[in-house]
mmCIF file of C-alpha atoms in Angstrom:
data_model
loop_
_atom_site.group_PDB
_atom_site.id
_atom_site.type_symbol
_atom_site.label_atom_id
_atom_site.label_comp_id
_atom_site.label_asym_id
_atom_site.label_seq_id
_atom_site.Cartn_x
_atom_site.Cartn_y
_atom_site.Cartn_z
ATOM 1 C CA UNK A 300 -0.033 0.064 0.060
ATOM 2 C CA UNK A 301 1.366 3.272 -1.121
ATOM 3 C CA UNK A 302 0.728 6.688 0.599
ATOM 4 C CA UNK A 303 0.402 8.430 -2.683
ATOM 5 C CA UNK A 304 -2.628 6.252 -4.014
ATOM 6 C CA UNK A 305 -5.730 8.004 -3.206
ATOM 7 C CA UNK A 306 -7.847 4.828 -3.687
ATOM 8 C CA UNK A 307 -6.180 3.134 -0.756
ATOM 9 C CA UNK A 308 -8.251 3.762 2.382
ATOM 10 C CA UNK A 309 -7.884 2.441 5.960
ATOM 11 C CA UNK A 310 -9.889 -0.867 6.359
ATOM 12 C CA UNK A 311 -13.103 -1.014 7.942
ATOM 13 C CA UNK A 312 -11.556 -2.421 11.159
ATOM 14 C CA UNK A 313 -9.216 0.486 11.327
ATOM 15 C CA UNK A 314 -11.663 3.261 10.661
ATOM 16 C CA UNK A 315 -14.841 3.195 12.831
ATOM 17 C CA UNK A 316 -17.740 5.463 13.205
ATOM 18 C CA UNK A 317 -18.015 7.663 16.426
ATOM 19 C CA UNK A 318 -19.920 10.725 17.296
ATOM 20 C CA UNK A 319 -17.683 13.437 18.606
ATOM 21 C CA UNK A 320 -18.869 16.342 20.613
ATOM 22 C CA UNK A 321 -16.744 18.640 18.500
ATOM 23 C CA UNK A 322 -18.900 17.960 15.331
ATOM 24 C CA UNK A 323 -22.199 18.265 17.347
ATOM 25 C CA UNK A 324 -20.993 21.705 18.872
ATOM 26 C CA UNK A 325 -20.084 22.869 15.233
ATOM 27 C CA UNK A 326 -23.441 22.029 13.974
ATOM 28 C CA UNK A 327 -25.126 23.919 16.826
ATOM 29 C CA UNK A 328 -23.404 27.194 16.027
ATOM 30 C CA UNK A 329 -25.822 29.905 14.905
ATOM 31 C CA UNK A 330 -23.483 30.735 12.043
ATOM 32 C CA UNK A 331 -21.869 27.544 11.104
ATOM 33 C CA UNK A 332 -19.454 28.046 8.081
ATOM 34 C CA UNK A 333 -20.596 26.918 4.788
ATOM 35 C CA UNK A 334 -17.423 24.887 4.196
ATOM 36 C CA UNK A 335 -18.077 22.845 7.587
ATOM 37 C CA UNK A 336 -21.758 22.337 6.741
ATOM 38 C CA UNK A 337 -20.678 21.053 3.333
ATOM 39 C CA UNK A 338 -18.286 18.603 4.860
ATOM 40 C CA UNK A 339 -20.966 17.039 7.173
ATOM 41 C CA UNK A 340 -23.696 16.926 4.415
ATOM 42 C CA UNK A 341 -21.204 15.234 1.866
ATOM 43 C CA UNK A 342 -19.955 12.948 4.579
ATOM 44 C CA UNK A 343 -23.398 11.636 5.738
ATOM 45 C CA UNK A 344 -25.365 11.788 2.306
ATOM 46 C CA UNK A 345 -24.623 8.187 1.534
ATOM 47 C CA UNK A 346 -26.249 6.971 4.860
ATOM 48 C CA UNK A 347 -29.450 9.007 4.056
ATOM 49 C CA UNK A 348 -29.696 7.564 0.533
ATOM 50 C CA UNK A 349 -29.138 4.076 2.016
ATOM 51 C CA UNK A 350 -32.029 4.545 4.360
ATOM 52 C CA UNK A 351 -34.249 5.892 1.592
ATOM 53 C CA UNK A 352 -33.295 2.842 -0.549
ATOM 54 C CA UNK A 353 -34.180 0.577 2.462
ATOM 55 C CA UNK A 354 -37.713 2.177 2.494
ATOM 56 C CA UNK A 355 -38.255 2.110 -1.320
ATOM 57 C CA UNK A 356 -38.286 5.669 -1.844
ATOM 58 C CA UNK A 357 -38.425 6.330 -5.699
ATOM 59 C CA UNK A 358 -35.571 7.991 -7.342
ATOM 60 C CA UNK A 359 -37.541 11.128 -8.336
ATOM 61 C CA UNK A 360 -38.160 11.879 -4.641
ATOM 62 C CA UNK A 361 -34.716 11.539 -3.057
ATOM 63 C CA UNK A 362 -33.444 14.893 -3.690
ATOM 64 C CA UNK A 363 -36.346 16.445 -2.107
ATOM 65 C CA UNK A 364 -36.338 14.215 0.953
ATOM 66 C CA UNK A 365 -32.656 14.559 1.378
ATOM 67 C CA UNK A 366 -33.162 18.473 1.364
ATOM 68 C CA UNK A 367 -35.992 18.139 3.883
ATOM 69 C CA UNK A 368 -33.691 15.892 6.175
ATOM 70 C CA UNK A 369 -30.992 18.674 6.261
ATOM 71 C CA UNK A 370 -33.325 21.405 6.941
ATOM 72 C CA UNK A 371 -34.639 19.402 9.936
ATOM 73 C CA UNK A 372 -31.109 18.787 11.167
ATOM 74 C CA UNK A 373 -30.246 22.477 10.925
ATOM 75 C CA UNK A 374 -33.494 23.484 12.661
ATOM 76 C CA UNK A 375 -33.393 20.765 15.516
ATOM 77 C CA UNK A 376 -29.732 20.192 16.113
ATOM 78 C CA UNK A 377 -29.907 22.443 19.096
ATOM 79 C CA UNK A 378 -32.122 19.890 20.797
ATOM 80 C CA UNK A 379 -29.823 16.888 20.317
ATOM 81 C CA UNK A 380 -27.719 15.883 23.190
ATOM 82 C CA UNK A 381 -24.910 13.576 22.925
ATOM 83 C CA UNK A 382 -26.063 10.988 25.496
ATOM 84 C CA UNK A 383 -25.446 7.073 25.002
ATOM 85 C CA UNK A 384 -28.688 6.422 26.820
ATOM 86 C CA UNK A 385 -30.729 8.634 24.644
ATOM 87 C CA UNK A 386 -29.194 7.498 21.440
ATOM 88 C CA UNK A 387 -26.411 8.495 18.833
ATOM 89 C CA UNK A 388 -26.116 11.262 16.392
ATOM 90 C CA UNK A 389 -26.324 8.524 13.646
ATOM 91 C CA UNK A 390 -29.617 7.162 15.258
ATOM 92 C CA UNK A 391 -31.009 10.779 15.511
ATOM 93 C CA UNK A 392 -30.140 11.319 11.993
ATOM 94 C CA UNK A 393 -31.983 8.023 11.058
ATOM 95 C CA UNK A 394 -34.989 8.983 12.857
ATOM 96 C CA UNK A 395 -35.163 12.354 10.996
ATOM 97 C CA UNK A 396 -34.666 10.465 7.640
ATOM 98 C CA UNK A 397 -37.339 8.047 8.578
ATOM 99 C CA UNK A 398 -39.851 10.944 9.595
ATOM 100 C CA UNK A 399 -39.215 12.650 6.262
ATOM 101 C CA UNK A 400 -39.826 9.450 4.315
ATOM 102 C CA UNK A 401 -43.000 8.848 5.986
ATOM 103 C CA UNK A 402 -44.069 12.565 5.280
ATOM 104 C CA UNK A 403 -43.350 12.021 1.710
ATOM 105 C CA UNK A 404 -45.597 8.722 1.476
ATOM 106 C CA UNK A 405 -48.275 10.573 3.422
ATOM 107 C CA UNK A 406 -48.344 13.301 1.000
ATOM 108 C CA UNK A 407 -49.094 11.130 -2.036
ATOM 109 C CA UNK A 408 -52.520 10.866 -3.422
ATOM 110 C CA UNK A 409 -54.482 7.965 -2.210
ATOM 111 C CA UNK A 410 -55.096 6.734 -5.737
ATOM 112 C CA UNK A 411 -51.506 6.145 -6.251
ATOM 113 C CA UNK A 412 -51.783 3.011 -4.240
ATOM 114 C CA UNK A 413 -48.617 2.844 -2.078
ATOM 115 C CA UNK A 414 -47.911 -1.028 -1.476
ATOM 116 C CA UNK A 415 -48.741 -2.018 2.067
ATOM 117 C CA UNK A 416 -45.223 -3.518 2.357
ATOM 118 C CA UNK A 417 -43.741 -0.012 1.858
ATOM 119 C CA UNK A 418 -45.887 1.508 4.486
ATOM 120 C CA UNK A 419 -44.992 -1.259 6.985
ATOM 121 C CA UNK A 420 -41.187 -0.843 6.258
ATOM 122 C CA UNK A 421 -41.522 2.836 7.030
ATOM 123 C CA UNK A 422 -43.578 2.232 10.230
ATOM 124 C CA UNK A 423 -41.263 -0.494 11.416
ATOM 125 C CA UNK A 424 -37.704 1.003 10.906
ATOM 126 C CA UNK A 425 -35.894 -1.764 13.139
ATOM 127 C CA UNK A 426 -37.038 -4.578 10.851
ATOM 128 C CA UNK A 427 -34.055 -5.019 8.484
ATOM 129 C CA UNK A 428 -33.252 -7.778 6.142
ATOM 130 C CA UNK A 429 -29.767 -8.867 4.979
ATOM 131 C CA UNK A 430 -29.794 -6.538 1.928
ATOM 132 C CA UNK A 431 -30.769 -3.597 4.023
ATOM 133 C CA UNK A 432 -28.097 -4.218 6.497
ATOM 134 C CA UNK A 433 -25.534 -4.750 3.667
ATOM 135 C CA UNK A 434 -26.701 -1.307 2.068
ATOM 136 C CA UNK A 435 -26.192 0.489 5.333
ATOM 137 C CA UNK A 436 -22.778 -1.009 5.974
ATOM 138 C CA UNK A 437 -21.803 -0.079 2.489
ATOM 139 C CA UNK A 438 -23.105 3.626 2.747
ATOM 140 C CA UNK A 439 -21.085 3.801 6.143
ATOM 141 C CA UNK A 440 -17.969 2.594 4.097
ATOM 142 C CA UNK A 441 -18.561 5.405 1.651
ATOM 143 C CA UNK A 442 -19.170 7.785 4.317
ATOM 144 C CA UNK A 443 -15.620 6.941 5.714
ATOM 145 C CA UNK A 444 -14.068 7.125 2.259
ATOM 146 C CA UNK A 445 -15.638 10.680 1.735
ATOM 147 C CA UNK A 446 -14.355 11.948 5.148
ATOM 148 C CA UNK A 447 -10.730 10.802 4.232
ATOM 149 C CA UNK A 448 -11.125 12.479 0.911
ATOM 150 C CA UNK A 449 -12.360 15.775 2.369
ATOM 151 C CA UNK A 450 -9.419 15.791 4.791
ATOM 152 C CA UNK A 451 -6.899 14.933 2.285
ATOM 153 C CA UNK A 452 -7.989 17.654 0.007
ATOM 154 C CA UNK A 453 -7.420 20.328 2.786
ATOM 155 C CA UNK A 454 -4.165 18.771 4.236
ATOM 156 C CA UNK A 455 -0.605 19.540 3.267
ATOM 157 C CA UNK A 456 0.762 16.570 1.283
ATOM 158 C CA UNK A 457 3.716 15.883 3.580
ATOM 159 C CA UNK A 458 1.435 16.116 6.709
ATOM 160 C CA UNK A 459 -0.956 13.564 4.952
ATOM 161 C CA UNK A 460 1.796 11.333 4.082
ATOM 162 C CA UNK A 461 3.320 11.089 7.489
ATOM 163 C CA UNK A 462 0.004 10.351 8.861
ATOM 164 C CA UNK A 463 -0.738 7.757 6.233
ATOM 165 C CA UNK A 464 2.744 5.932 6.943
ATOM 166 C CA UNK A 465 2.513 5.860 10.518
ATOM 167 C CA UNK A 466 -1.300 5.346 10.747
ATOM 168 C CA UNK A 467 -2.255 3.063 8.033
ATOM 169 C CA UNK A 468 1.196 1.516 6.872
ATOM 170 C CA UNK A 469 2.417 1.106 10.520
ATOM 171 C CA UNK A 470 5.801 2.601 9.553
ATOM 172 C CA UNK A 471 7.974 3.467 12.761
ATOM 173 C CA UNK A 472 7.890 7.109 13.641
ATOM 174 C CA UNK A 473 11.621 7.461 13.653
ATOM 175 C CA UNK A 474 11.673 5.989 10.025
ATOM 176 C CA UNK A 475 9.139 8.494 8.807
ATOM 177 C CA UNK A 476 11.030 11.293 10.471
ATOM 178 C CA UNK A 477 14.121 10.438 8.692
ATOM 179 C CA UNK A 478 12.288 10.238 5.405
ATOM 180 C CA UNK A 479 10.952 13.637 5.681
ATOM 181 C CA UNK A 480 13.890 15.275 7.726
ATOM 182 C CA UNK A 481 11.786 16.231 10.651
ATOM 183 C CA UNK A 482 11.705 15.441 14.296
ATOM 184 C CA UNK A 483 9.736 12.558 15.674
ATOM 185 C CA UNK A 484 7.613 15.017 17.533
ATOM 186 C CA UNK A 485 6.880 16.683 14.145
ATOM 187 C CA UNK A 486 5.666 13.432 12.813
ATOM 188 C CA UNK A 487 3.383 12.787 15.863
ATOM 189 C CA UNK A 488 1.953 16.373 15.527
ATOM 190 C CA UNK A 489 1.136 15.738 11.847
ATOM 191 C CA UNK A 490 -0.588 12.371 12.663
ATOM 192 C CA UNK A 491 -2.671 13.942 15.512
ATOM 193 C CA UNK A 492 -3.597 16.996 13.180
ATOM 194 C CA UNK A 493 -5.115 14.473 10.719
ATOM 195 C CA UNK A 494 -6.819 12.274 13.389
ATOM 196 C CA UNK A 495 -8.331 15.488 14.838
ATOM 197 C CA UNK A 496 -10.008 16.337 11.618
ATOM 198 C CA UNK A 497 -11.286 12.621 11.234
ATOM 199 C CA UNK A 498 -12.798 12.847 14.755
ATOM 200 C CA UNK A 499 -14.554 16.327 13.831
ATOM 201 C CA UNK A 500 -16.330 14.339 10.988
ATOM 202 C CA UNK A 501 -17.391 11.552 13.196
ATOM 203 C CA UNK A 502 -14.648 8.932 12.603
ATOM 204 C CA UNK A 503 -11.473 7.549 14.186
ATOM 205 C CA UNK A 504 -8.700 5.013 13.438
#
């Protein structure tokens, strides 16, 4: 695995989803930067689309529901509290998506004849078959890749390579320091700088 190959990403076992308070705090800002908001929406879009697919939302309605989801997040994030007993950010986001999907189906004319199995799927979100579980896992992997791509695009190339070599390729810090003619402390700082950005987007290695 080479650090200059943009297609190489940490494995699923290396990169896992978390919800960091820094991301929640940023979203709660009255004037969150457009750049920060875009990072979050781009990262979590695959999950929202996967949940819609699991509930048989037609392609023609996905953009509208997606927009409604983000409007709801923006308007209600101030009420979200990061508490394991009350649920995670991802669970909260899933609930918003489910509600917007339900709103969409309720808005359809009765003569369109929405299949009962579709209505049952929306009403029973915890009932998932193997395909639904796989789609959600795939969407989470795509979200992970997006997070890495966003961070790399805004990170100095040397900083990224030092992070990649020490964290993904497990190259000893001393060896990386010699390669880039920096101190071991400099390598550790570069690594932590990228890890901090990953945590801000809800992931960690």
